[in-house]
Amino acid sequence: MGSFGMEYHDDDFEMDEEQLMLQEENECFTEEYLKALTGEEELETLQTLEVRVDGSKICLDPLMQMTPKLRILKLNNSYMPQLRALGTNFRCLTVLWISRSSVESLDGISALVTLKELYASFNDVEDLNPVANCEHLEVLDVEANRVAELETVEFLALCQKLHTLTLTGNPVCAIPFMRQRVASGIPQLQVLDDAEVTSAERVPMEEGPAKVDLNG
């Protein structure tokens, strides 16, 4: 379930080829570029933006400064190995999409202090610990990443508002009784891998294997 009483899907926002080409020609965000991309003249009131970026080449600071009220940012199919590239100035951002963007590390995600929903599927993330510092996080989708250790998943219990978690397609899913162990370790969780968590699944499990060898 998305913020503001809405549900967001991967095809909610689409850019045409002209917009994509415009992005490729810019090494830094400019006011003219953003107005052409969004069709909006008042960037300071813009709340939703979809764009593809190369985090190793594009400077994001101007974007933060020109869109101070941005609440939904969709960066799917970008190149963003490190989320630190997002900076610290997205003070109103509540929803971030960054699927299929070669993300390797979630370090720096806690700088998005108002973040409620993070959609980071089909990346290369192994460690979820940085997410534990997102005190307002409600929804986390890390489908098809490289999470192999149960401990890094259970660390999400520190996200007291987290109610929806997607882990499908991660190595950790091969751990015996993974679903029950996650459900009991994160008591506030309501939905795990698109299925409601039951009372029976919340019963603590006996200790067992807690890691899958990615090199095995």
mmCIF file with all atom_site columns, C-alpha atoms in Angstrom:
data_model
loop_
_atom_site.group_PDB
_atom_site.id
_atom_site.type_symbol
_atom_site.label_atom_id
_atom_site.label_alt_id
_atom_site.label_comp_id
_atom_site.label_asym_id
_atom_site.label_entity_id
_atom_site.label_seq_id
_atom_site.pdbx_PDB_ins_code
_atom_site.Cartn_x
_atom_site.Cartn_y
_atom_site.Cartn_z
_atom_site.occupancy
_atom_site.B_iso_or_equiv
_atom_site.pdbx_formal_charge
_atom_site.auth_seq_id
_atom_site.auth_comp_id
_atom_site.auth_asym_id
_atom_site.auth_atom_id
_atom_site.pdbx_PDB_model_num
ATOM 1   C CA . MET A 1 1   ? 0.000  0.000   0.000   1.00 0.00 ? 1   MET A CA 1
ATOM 2   C CA . GLY A 1 2   ? 1.397  3.393   -0.965  1.00 0.00 ? 2   GLY A CA 1
ATOM 3   C CA . SER A 1 3   ? 1.433  6.632   0.942   1.00 0.00 ? 3   SER A CA 1
ATOM 4   C CA . PHE A 1 4   ? -1.355 9.179   0.767   1.00 0.00 ? 4   PHE A CA 1
ATOM 5   C CA . GLY A 1 5   ? -3.957 6.373   0.470   1.00 0.00 ? 5   GLY A CA 1
ATOM 6   C CA . MET A 1 6   ? -2.696 5.338   -2.975  1.00 0.00 ? 6   MET A CA 1
ATOM 7   C CA . GLU A 1 7   ? -0.986 2.234   -4.291  1.00 0.00 ? 7   GLU A CA 1
ATOM 8   C CA . TYR A 1 8   ? 1.958  2.759   -6.596  1.00 0.00 ? 8   TYR A CA 1
ATOM 9   C CA . HIS A 1 9   ? 2.942  0.341   -9.347  1.00 0.00 ? 9   HIS A CA 1
ATOM 10  C CA . ASP A 1 10  ? 6.065  0.115   -11.460 1.00 0.00 ? 10  ASP A CA 1
ATOM 11  C CA . ASP A 1 11  ? 4.242  1.515   -14.490 1.00 0.00 ? 11  ASP A CA 1
ATOM 12  C CA . ASP A 1 12  ? 2.551  4.435   -12.739 1.00 0.00 ? 12  ASP A CA 1
ATOM 13  C CA . PHE A 1 13  ? 4.982  6.927   -14.271 1.00 0.00 ? 13  PHE A CA 1
ATOM 14  C CA . GLU A 1 14  ? 6.418  6.589   -17.763 1.00 0.00 ? 14  GLU A CA 1
ATOM 15  C CA . MET A 1 15  ? 8.861  8.780   -19.668 1.00 0.00 ? 15  MET A CA 1
ATOM 16  C CA . ASP A 1 16  ? 8.817  9.045   -23.441 1.00 0.00 ? 16  ASP A CA 1
ATOM 17  C CA . GLU A 1 17  ? 11.925 8.712   -25.612 1.00 0.00 ? 17  GLU A CA 1
ATOM 18  C CA . GLU A 1 18  ? 12.284 12.490  -25.993 1.00 0.00 ? 18  GLU A CA 1
ATOM 19  C CA . GLN A 1 19  ? 12.557 12.874  -22.238 1.00 0.00 ? 19  GLN A CA 1
ATOM 20  C CA . LEU A 1 20  ? 15.077 10.038  -21.981 1.00 0.00 ? 20  LEU A CA 1
ATOM 21  C CA . MET A 1 21  ? 17.227 11.606  -24.678 1.00 0.00 ? 21  MET A CA 1
ATOM 22  C CA . LEU A 1 22  ? 17.052 14.949  -22.894 1.00 0.00 ? 22  LEU A CA 1
ATOM 23  C CA . GLN A 1 23  ? 18.393 13.286  -19.757 1.00 0.00 ? 23  GLN A CA 1
ATOM 24  C CA . GLU A 1 24  ? 21.334 11.804  -21.644 1.00 0.00 ? 24  GLU A CA 1
ATOM 25  C CA . GLU A 1 25  ? 22.349 15.243  -22.887 1.00 0.00 ? 25  GLU A CA 1
ATOM 26  C CA . ASN A 1 26  ? 22.519 16.777  -19.408 1.00 0.00 ? 26  ASN A CA 1
ATOM 27  C CA . GLU A 1 27  ? 25.428 16.359  -17.004 1.00 0.00 ? 27  GLU A CA 1
ATOM 28  C CA . CYS A 1 28  ? 23.651 18.355  -14.323 1.00 0.00 ? 28  CYS A CA 1
ATOM 29  C CA . PHE A 1 29  ? 20.032 19.178  -13.565 1.00 0.00 ? 29  PHE A CA 1
ATOM 30  C CA . THR A 1 30  ? 18.974 22.628  -14.714 1.00 0.00 ? 30  THR A CA 1
ATOM 31  C CA . GLU A 1 31  ? 15.739 24.513  -14.201 1.00 0.00 ? 31  GLU A CA 1
ATOM 32  C CA . GLU A 1 32  ? 15.036 24.408  -17.938 1.00 0.00 ? 32  GLU A CA 1
ATOM 33  C CA . TYR A 1 33  ? 15.601 20.672  -18.114 1.00 0.00 ? 33  TYR A CA 1
ATOM 34  C CA . LEU A 1 34  ? 13.299 19.913  -15.188 1.00 0.00 ? 34  LEU A CA 1
ATOM 35  C CA . LYS A 1 35  ? 10.550 22.130  -16.582 1.00 0.00 ? 35  LYS A CA 1
ATOM 36  C CA . ALA A 1 36  ? 10.796 20.362  -19.953 1.00 0.00 ? 36  ALA A CA 1
ATOM 37  C CA . LEU A 1 37  ? 10.814 16.953  -18.283 1.00 0.00 ? 37  LEU A CA 1
ATOM 38  C CA . THR A 1 38  ? 7.850  17.556  -15.998 1.00 0.00 ? 38  THR A CA 1
ATOM 39  C CA . GLY A 1 39  ? 5.834  20.099  -17.938 1.00 0.00 ? 39  GLY A CA 1
ATOM 40  C CA . GLU A 1 40  ? 5.648  22.128  -14.722 1.00 0.00 ? 40  GLU A CA 1
ATOM 41  C CA . GLU A 1 41  ? 6.613  25.783  -14.379 1.00 0.00 ? 41  GLU A CA 1
ATOM 42  C CA . GLU A 1 42  ? 6.503  25.912  -10.566 1.00 0.00 ? 42  GLU A CA 1
ATOM 43  C CA . LEU A 1 43  ? 9.252  23.474  -9.588  1.00 0.00 ? 43  LEU A CA 1
ATOM 44  C CA . GLU A 1 44  ? 9.200  24.560  -5.967  1.00 0.00 ? 44  GLU A CA 1
ATOM 45  C CA . THR A 1 45  ? 5.766  22.922  -5.593  1.00 0.00 ? 45  THR A CA 1
ATOM 46  C CA . LEU A 1 46  ? 6.597  19.758  -7.571  1.00 0.00 ? 46  LEU A CA 1
ATOM 47  C CA . GLN A 1 47  ? 5.753  16.627  -5.577  1.00 0.00 ? 47  GLN A CA 1
ATOM 48  C CA . THR A 1 48  ? 6.372  13.764  -8.039  1.00 0.00 ? 48  THR A CA 1
ATOM 49  C CA . LEU A 1 49  ? 9.316  13.222  -10.372 1.00 0.00 ? 49  LEU A CA 1
ATOM 50  C CA . GLU A 1 50  ? 10.516 10.345  -12.549 1.00 0.00 ? 50  GLU A CA 1
ATOM 51  C CA . VAL A 1 51  ? 13.961 10.484  -14.123 1.00 0.00 ? 51  VAL A CA 1
ATOM 52  C CA . ARG A 1 52  ? 16.863 8.183   -14.982 1.00 0.00 ? 52  ARG A CA 1
ATOM 53  C CA . VAL A 1 53  ? 20.324 9.225   -13.836 1.00 0.00 ? 53  VAL A CA 1
ATOM 54  C CA . ASP A 1 54  ? 23.895 8.036   -13.839 1.00 0.00 ? 54  ASP A CA 1
ATOM 55  C CA . GLY A 1 55  ? 24.864 8.608   -10.228 1.00 0.00 ? 55  GLY A CA 1
ATOM 56  C CA . SER A 1 56  ? 28.538 8.677   -11.153 1.00 0.00 ? 56  SER A CA 1
ATOM 57  C CA . LYS A 1 57  ? 28.050 11.574  -13.583 1.00 0.00 ? 57  LYS A CA 1
ATOM 58  C CA . ILE A 1 58  ? 24.905 13.517  -12.706 1.00 0.00 ? 58  ILE A CA 1
ATOM 59  C CA . CYS A 1 59  ? 25.001 16.123  -9.961  1.00 0.00 ? 59  CYS A CA 1
ATOM 60  C CA . LEU A 1 60  ? 21.872 15.800  -7.802  1.00 0.00 ? 60  LEU A CA 1
ATOM 61  C CA . ASP A 1 61  ? 22.352 18.883  -5.632  1.00 0.00 ? 61  ASP A CA 1
ATOM 62  C CA . PRO A 1 62  ? 20.472 21.229  -8.016  1.00 0.00 ? 62  PRO A CA 1
ATOM 63  C CA . LEU A 1 63  ? 17.557 18.778  -8.090  1.00 0.00 ? 63  LEU A CA 1
ATOM 64  C CA . MET A 1 64  ? 17.257 18.897  -4.318  1.00 0.00 ? 64  MET A CA 1
ATOM 65  C CA . GLN A 1 65  ? 17.372 22.682  -4.291  1.00 0.00 ? 65  GLN A CA 1
ATOM 66  C CA . MET A 1 66  ? 14.825 23.195  -7.071  1.00 0.00 ? 66  MET A CA 1
ATOM 67  C CA . THR A 1 67  ? 12.243 20.680  -5.777  1.00 0.00 ? 67  THR A CA 1
ATOM 68  C CA . PRO A 1 68  ? 12.075 21.278  -2.000  1.00 0.00 ? 68  PRO A CA 1
ATOM 69  C CA . LYS A 1 69  ? 8.596  19.732  -1.690  1.00 0.00 ? 69  LYS A CA 1
ATOM 70  C CA . LEU A 1 70  ? 9.325  16.572  -3.693  1.00 0.00 ? 70  LEU A CA 1
ATOM 71  C CA . ARG A 1 71  ? 7.551  13.603  -2.074  1.00 0.00 ? 71  ARG A CA 1
ATOM 72  C CA . ILE A 1 72  ? 7.800  10.839  -4.687  1.00 0.00 ? 72  ILE A CA 1
ATOM 73  C CA . LEU A 1 73  ? 11.029 10.206  -6.606  1.00 0.00 ? 73  LEU A CA 1
ATOM 74  C CA . LYS A 1 74  ? 11.296 7.420   -9.159  1.00 0.00 ? 74  LYS A CA 1
ATOM 75  C CA . LEU A 1 75  ? 14.823 6.566   -10.333 1.00 0.00 ? 75  LEU A CA 1
ATOM 76  C CA . ASN A 1 76  ? 14.183 3.102   -11.756 1.00 0.00 ? 76  ASN A CA 1
ATOM 77  C CA . ASN A 1 77  ? 16.654 1.878   -14.383 1.00 0.00 ? 77  ASN A CA 1
ATOM 78  C CA . SER A 1 78  ? 19.267 4.395   -13.278 1.00 0.00 ? 78  SER A CA 1
ATOM 79  C CA . TYR A 1 79  ? 22.884 3.733   -12.292 1.00 0.00 ? 79  TYR A CA 1
ATOM 80  C CA . MET A 1 80  ? 23.218 4.361   -8.557  1.00 0.00 ? 80  MET A CA 1
ATOM 81  C CA . PRO A 1 81  ? 25.572 1.890   -6.820  1.00 0.00 ? 81  PRO A CA 1
ATOM 82  C CA . GLN A 1 82  ? 25.689 4.026   -3.676  1.00 0.00 ? 82  GLN A CA 1
ATOM 83  C CA . LEU A 1 83  ? 22.614 5.739   -2.277  1.00 0.00 ? 83  LEU A CA 1
ATOM 84  C CA . ARG A 1 84  ? 24.861 8.322   -0.639  1.00 0.00 ? 84  ARG A CA 1
ATOM 85  C CA . ALA A 1 85  ? 24.767 9.999   -4.051  1.00 0.00 ? 85  ALA A CA 1
ATOM 86  C CA . LEU A 1 86  ? 21.242 11.149  -3.202  1.00 0.00 ? 86  LEU A CA 1
ATOM 87  C CA . GLY A 1 87  ? 22.635 13.538  -0.619  1.00 0.00 ? 87  GLY A CA 1
ATOM 88  C CA . THR A 1 88  ? 20.857 14.809  2.476   1.00 0.00 ? 88  THR A CA 1
ATOM 89  C CA . ASN A 1 89  ? 18.507 17.538  1.269   1.00 0.00 ? 89  ASN A CA 1
ATOM 90  C CA . PHE A 1 90  ? 15.373 15.618  0.244   1.00 0.00 ? 90  PHE A CA 1
ATOM 91  C CA . ARG A 1 91  ? 13.575 16.732  3.375   1.00 0.00 ? 91  ARG A CA 1
ATOM 92  C CA . CYS A 1 92  ? 10.022 15.904  2.234   1.00 0.00 ? 92  CYS A CA 1
ATOM 93  C CA . LEU A 1 93  ? 10.669 12.673  0.302   1.00 0.00 ? 93  LEU A CA 1
ATOM 94  C CA . THR A 1 94  ? 8.384  9.857   1.445   1.00 0.00 ? 94  THR A CA 1
ATOM 95  C CA . VAL A 1 95  ? 8.514  7.401   -1.494  1.00 0.00 ? 95  VAL A CA 1
ATOM 96  C CA . LEU A 1 96  ? 11.656 6.317   -3.370  1.00 0.00 ? 96  LEU A CA 1
ATOM 97  C CA . TRP A 1 97  ? 11.709 3.909   -6.320  1.00 0.00 ? 97  TRP A CA 1
ATOM 98  C CA . ILE A 1 98  ? 15.183 2.749   -7.351  1.00 0.00 ? 98  ILE A CA 1
ATOM 99  C CA . SER A 1 99  ? 14.661 -0.685  -8.902  1.00 0.00 ? 99  SER A CA 1
ATOM 100 C CA . ARG A 1 100 ? 17.093 -2.108  -11.466 1.00 0.00 ? 100 ARG A CA 1
ATOM 101 C CA . SER A 1 101 ? 19.641 0.602   -10.718 1.00 0.00 ? 101 SER A CA 1
ATOM 102 C CA . SER A 1 102 ? 22.766 -1.435  -9.836  1.00 0.00 ? 102 SER A CA 1
ATOM 103 C CA . VAL A 1 103 ? 22.429 -0.489  -6.162  1.00 0.00 ? 103 VAL A CA 1
ATOM 104 C CA . GLU A 1 104 ? 25.093 -2.251  -4.090  1.00 0.00 ? 104 GLU A CA 1
ATOM 105 C CA . SER A 1 105 ? 24.812 -0.383  -0.802  1.00 0.00 ? 105 SER A CA 1
ATOM 106 C CA . LEU A 1 106 ? 21.979 1.270   1.103   1.00 0.00 ? 106 LEU A CA 1
ATOM 107 C CA . ASP A 1 107 ? 24.401 3.337   3.192   1.00 0.00 ? 107 ASP A CA 1
ATOM 108 C CA . GLY A 1 108 ? 23.128 6.889   3.381   1.00 0.00 ? 108 GLY A CA 1
ATOM 109 C CA . ILE A 1 109 ? 19.445 5.967   3.143   1.00 0.00 ? 109 ILE A CA 1
ATOM 110 C CA . SER A 1 110 ? 18.861 7.239   6.695   1.00 0.00 ? 110 SER A CA 1
ATOM 111 C CA . ALA A 1 111 ? 19.562 10.773  5.427   1.00 0.00 ? 111 ALA A CA 1
ATOM 112 C CA . LEU A 1 112 ? 16.078 10.618  3.868   1.00 0.00 ? 112 LEU A CA 1
ATOM 113 C CA . VAL A 1 113 ? 14.526 11.394  7.218   1.00 0.00 ? 113 VAL A CA 1
ATOM 114 C CA . THR A 1 114 ? 10.884 11.356  6.069   1.00 0.00 ? 114 THR A CA 1
ATOM 115 C CA . LEU A 1 115 ? 11.095 8.186   3.938   1.00 0.00 ? 115 LEU A CA 1
ATOM 116 C CA . LYS A 1 116 ? 8.098  5.864   4.309   1.00 0.00 ? 116 LYS A CA 1
ATOM 117 C CA . GLU A 1 117 ? 8.409  3.568   1.303   1.00 0.00 ? 117 GLU A CA 1
ATOM 118 C CA . LEU A 1 118 ? 11.504 2.190   -0.416  1.00 0.00 ? 118 LEU A CA 1
ATOM 119 C CA . TYR A 1 119 ? 11.221 0.103   -3.597  1.00 0.00 ? 119 TYR A CA 1
ATOM 120 C CA . ALA A 1 120 ? 14.687 -1.244  -4.444  1.00 0.00 ? 120 ALA A CA 1
ATOM 121 C CA . SER A 1 121 ? 14.037 -4.534  -6.212  1.00 0.00 ? 121 SER A CA 1
ATOM 122 C CA . PHE A 1 122 ? 16.385 -6.217  -8.698  1.00 0.00 ? 122 PHE A CA 1
ATOM 123 C CA . ASN A 1 123 ? 19.626 -4.748  -7.392  1.00 0.00 ? 123 ASN A CA 1
ATOM 124 C CA . ASP A 1 124 ? 22.767 -6.140  -5.687  1.00 0.00 ? 124 ASP A CA 1
ATOM 125 C CA . VAL A 1 125 ? 22.125 -5.251  -2.042  1.00 0.00 ? 125 VAL A CA 1
ATOM 126 C CA . GLU A 1 126 ? 23.420 -7.681  0.597   1.00 0.00 ? 126 GLU A CA 1
ATOM 127 C CA . ASP A 1 127 ? 23.183 -5.604  3.785   1.00 0.00 ? 127 ASP A CA 1
ATOM 128 C CA . LEU A 1 128 ? 19.876 -4.201  5.062   1.00 0.00 ? 128 LEU A CA 1
ATOM 129 C CA . ASN A 1 129 ? 21.288 -2.799  8.300   1.00 0.00 ? 129 ASN A CA 1
ATOM 130 C CA . PRO A 1 130 ? 21.361 0.833   7.062   1.00 0.00 ? 130 PRO A CA 1
ATOM 131 C CA . VAL A 1 131 ? 17.579 0.721   6.650   1.00 0.00 ? 131 VAL A CA 1
ATOM 132 C CA . ALA A 1 132 ? 17.135 0.112   10.378  1.00 0.00 ? 132 ALA A CA 1
ATOM 133 C CA . ASN A 1 133 ? 17.804 3.822   10.945  1.00 0.00 ? 133 ASN A CA 1
ATOM 134 C CA . CYS A 1 134 ? 14.752 4.851   8.890   1.00 0.00 ? 134 CYS A CA 1
ATOM 135 C CA . GLU A 1 135 ? 12.346 5.423   11.746  1.00 0.00 ? 135 GLU A CA 1
ATOM 136 C CA . HIS A 1 136 ? 9.359  6.265   9.535   1.00 0.00 ? 136 HIS A CA 1
ATOM 137 C CA . LEU A 1 137 ? 9.762  3.398   7.054   1.00 0.00 ? 137 LEU A CA 1
ATOM 138 C CA . GLU A 1 138 ? 6.545  1.457   6.470   1.00 0.00 ? 138 GLU A CA 1
ATOM 139 C CA . VAL A 1 139 ? 7.178  -0.441  3.216   1.00 0.00 ? 139 VAL A CA 1
ATOM 140 C CA . LEU A 1 140 ? 10.409 -2.088  2.035   1.00 0.00 ? 140 LEU A CA 1
ATOM 141 C CA . ASP A 1 141 ? 10.717 -3.980  -1.253  1.00 0.00 ? 141 ASP A CA 1
ATOM 142 C CA . VAL A 1 142 ? 14.111 -5.596  -1.861  1.00 0.00 ? 142 VAL A CA 1
ATOM 143 C CA . GLU A 1 143 ? 12.947 -8.412  -4.122  1.00 0.00 ? 143 GLU A CA 1
ATOM 144 C CA . ALA A 1 144 ? 15.687 -10.147 -6.126  1.00 0.00 ? 144 ALA A CA 1
ATOM 145 C CA . ASN A 1 145 ? 18.739 -8.707  -4.395  1.00 0.00 ? 145 ASN A CA 1
ATOM 146 C CA . ARG A 1 146 ? 21.643 -10.565 -2.728  1.00 0.00 ? 146 ARG A CA 1
ATOM 147 C CA . VAL A 1 147 ? 20.476 -10.658 0.892   1.00 0.00 ? 147 VAL A CA 1
ATOM 148 C CA . ALA A 1 148 ? 21.795 -13.929 2.341   1.00 0.00 ? 148 ALA A CA 1
ATOM 149 C CA . GLU A 1 149 ? 21.932 -13.437 6.122   1.00 0.00 ? 149 GLU A CA 1
ATOM 150 C CA . LEU A 1 150 ? 18.872 -13.679 8.328   1.00 0.00 ? 150 LEU A CA 1
ATOM 151 C CA . GLU A 1 151 ? 20.462 -11.360 10.877  1.00 0.00 ? 151 GLU A CA 1
ATOM 152 C CA . THR A 1 152 ? 20.419 -8.377  8.527   1.00 0.00 ? 152 THR A CA 1
ATOM 153 C CA . VAL A 1 153 ? 16.706 -9.000  7.907   1.00 0.00 ? 153 VAL A CA 1
ATOM 154 C CA . GLU A 1 154 ? 15.862 -9.318  11.607  1.00 0.00 ? 154 GLU A CA 1
ATOM 155 C CA . PHE A 1 155 ? 17.658 -6.005  12.170  1.00 0.00 ? 155 PHE A CA 1
ATOM 156 C CA . LEU A 1 156 ? 14.642 -4.415  10.472  1.00 0.00 ? 156 LEU A CA 1
ATOM 157 C CA . ALA A 1 157 ? 12.750 -4.942  13.726  1.00 0.00 ? 157 ALA A CA 1
ATOM 158 C CA . LEU A 1 158 ? 14.205 -1.549  14.676  1.00 0.00 ? 158 LEU A CA 1
ATOM 159 C CA . CYS A 1 159 ? 11.923 0.023   12.046  1.00 0.00 ? 159 CYS A CA 1
ATOM 160 C CA . GLN A 1 160 ? 8.962  0.183   14.368  1.00 0.00 ? 160 GLN A CA 1
ATOM 161 C CA . LYS A 1 161 ? 6.522  1.322   11.657  1.00 0.00 ? 161 LYS A CA 1
ATOM 162 C CA . LEU A 1 162 ? 7.532  -1.302  9.069   1.00 0.00 ? 162 LEU A CA 1
ATOM 163 C CA . HIS A 1 163 ? 4.440  -3.290  8.102   1.00 0.00 ? 163 HIS A CA 1
ATOM 164 C CA . THR A 1 164 ? 5.223  -4.579  4.578   1.00 0.00 ? 164 THR A CA 1
ATOM 165 C CA . LEU A 1 165 ? 8.386  -6.396  3.497   1.00 0.00 ? 165 LEU A CA 1
ATOM 166 C CA . THR A 1 166 ? 9.256  -8.136  0.213   1.00 0.00 ? 166 THR A CA 1
ATOM 167 C CA . LEU A 1 167 ? 12.239 -10.519 0.148   1.00 0.00 ? 167 LEU A CA 1
ATOM 168 C CA . THR A 1 168 ? 11.261 -12.855 -2.694  1.00 0.00 ? 168 THR A CA 1
ATOM 169 C CA . GLY A 1 169 ? 14.184 -13.848 -4.883  1.00 0.00 ? 169 GLY A CA 1
ATOM 170 C CA . ASN A 1 170 ? 16.922 -13.306 -2.283  1.00 0.00 ? 170 ASN A CA 1
ATOM 171 C CA . PRO A 1 171 ? 19.264 -16.135 -1.165  1.00 0.00 ? 171 PRO A CA 1
ATOM 172 C CA . VAL A 1 172 ? 17.979 -15.748 2.399   1.00 0.00 ? 172 VAL A CA 1
ATOM 173 C CA . CYS A 1 173 ? 14.657 -17.222 1.248   1.00 0.00 ? 173 CYS A CA 1
ATOM 174 C CA . ALA A 1 174 ? 16.357 -20.637 1.030   1.00 0.00 ? 174 ALA A CA 1
ATOM 175 C CA . ILE A 1 175 ? 16.901 -20.741 4.805   1.00 0.00 ? 175 ILE A CA 1
ATOM 176 C CA . PRO A 1 176 ? 14.570 -23.320 6.435   1.00 0.00 ? 176 PRO A CA 1
ATOM 177 C CA . PHE A 1 177 ? 11.447 -21.762 7.956   1.00 0.00 ? 177 PHE A CA 1
ATOM 178 C CA . MET A 1 178 ? 12.619 -18.340 6.813   1.00 0.00 ? 178 MET A CA 1
ATOM 179 C CA . ARG A 1 179 ? 9.115  -16.904 6.726   1.00 0.00 ? 179 ARG A CA 1
ATOM 180 C CA . GLN A 1 180 ? 8.325  -17.912 10.294  1.00 0.00 ? 180 GLN A CA 1
ATOM 181 C CA . ARG A 1 181 ? 11.675 -16.693 11.559  1.00 0.00 ? 181 ARG A CA 1
ATOM 182 C CA . VAL A 1 182 ? 11.261 -13.295 9.929   1.00 0.00 ? 182 VAL A CA 1
ATOM 183 C CA . ALA A 1 183 ? 7.655  -12.961 11.101  1.00 0.00 ? 183 ALA A CA 1
ATOM 184 C CA . SER A 1 184 ? 8.571  -13.758 14.702  1.00 0.00 ? 184 SER A CA 1
ATOM 185 C CA . GLY A 1 185 ? 11.706 -11.592 14.599  1.00 0.00 ? 185 GLY A CA 1
ATOM 186 C CA . ILE A 1 186 ? 9.857  -8.541  13.245  1.00 0.00 ? 186 ILE A CA 1
ATOM 187 C CA . PRO A 1 187 ? 6.642  -8.535  15.294  1.00 0.00 ? 187 PRO A CA 1
ATOM 188 C CA . GLN A 1 188 ? 5.212  -5.371  13.731  1.00 0.00 ? 188 GLN A CA 1
ATOM 189 C CA . LEU A 1 189 ? 5.269  -6.925  10.242  1.00 0.00 ? 189 LEU A CA 1
ATOM 190 C CA . GLN A 1 190 ? 1.829  -7.419  8.688   1.00 0.00 ? 190 GLN A CA 1
ATOM 191 C CA . VAL A 1 191 ? 2.644  -8.471  5.120   1.00 0.00 ? 191 VAL A CA 1
ATOM 192 C CA . LEU A 1 192 ? 5.641  -10.566 4.017   1.00 0.00 ? 192 LEU A CA 1
ATOM 193 C CA . ASP A 1 193 ? 6.201  -11.368 0.349   1.00 0.00 ? 193 ASP A CA 1
ATOM 194 C CA . ASP A 1 194 ? 2.689  -10.237 -0.616  1.00 0.00 ? 194 ASP A CA 1
ATOM 195 C CA . ALA A 1 195 ? 1.022  -12.534 1.928   1.00 0.00 ? 195 ALA A CA 1
ATOM 196 C CA . GLU A 1 196 ? -0.469 -11.531 5.272   1.00 0.00 ? 196 GLU A CA 1
ATOM 197 C CA . VAL A 1 197 ? 1.484  -12.705 8.294   1.00 0.00 ? 197 VAL A CA 1
ATOM 198 C CA . THR A 1 198 ? -0.548 -15.114 10.440  1.00 0.00 ? 198 THR A CA 1
ATOM 199 C CA . SER A 1 199 ? -0.540 -15.571 14.212  1.00 0.00 ? 199 SER A CA 1
ATOM 200 C CA . ALA A 1 200 ? 0.953  -19.050 13.808  1.00 0.00 ? 200 ALA A CA 1
ATOM 201 C CA . GLU A 1 201 ? 3.865  -17.626 11.839  1.00 0.00 ? 201 GLU A CA 1
ATOM 202 C CA . ARG A 1 202 ? 4.684  -15.242 14.679  1.00 0.00 ? 202 ARG A CA 1
ATOM 203 C CA . VAL A 1 203 ? 5.523  -18.093 17.065  1.00 0.00 ? 203 VAL A CA 1
ATOM 204 C CA . PRO A 1 204 ? 9.320  -18.018 17.658  1.00 0.00 ? 204 PRO A CA 1
ATOM 205 C CA . MET A 1 205 ? 11.268 -20.743 15.846  1.00 0.00 ? 205 MET A CA 1
ATOM 206 C CA . GLU A 1 206 ? 14.167 -22.783 17.178  1.00 0.00 ? 206 GLU A CA 1
ATOM 207 C CA . GLU A 1 207 ? 17.617 -21.636 16.141  1.00 0.00 ? 207 GLU A CA 1
ATOM 208 C CA . GLY A 1 208 ? 18.891 -23.011 12.850  1.00 0.00 ? 208 GLY A CA 1
ATOM 209 C CA . PRO A 1 209 ? 20.925 -21.982 9.809   1.00 0.00 ? 209 PRO A CA 1
ATOM 210 C CA . ALA A 1 210 ? 20.892 -18.190 9.479   1.00 0.00 ? 210 ALA A CA 1
ATOM 211 C CA . LYS A 1 211 ? 22.907 -17.641 6.332   1.00 0.00 ? 211 LYS A CA 1
ATOM 212 C CA . VAL A 1 212 ? 23.143 -18.826 2.733   1.00 0.00 ? 212 VAL A CA 1
ATOM 213 C CA . ASP A 1 213 ? 26.579 -18.956 1.133   1.00 0.00 ? 213 ASP A CA 1
ATOM 214 C CA . LEU A 1 214 ? 26.461 -16.782 -1.994  1.00 0.00 ? 214 LEU A CA 1
ATOM 215 C CA . ASN A 1 215 ? 29.555 -18.532 -3.305  1.00 0.00 ? 215 ASN A CA 1
ATOM 216 C CA . GLY A 1 216 ? 28.280 -22.032 -2.695  1.00 0.00 ? 216 GLY A CA 1
#
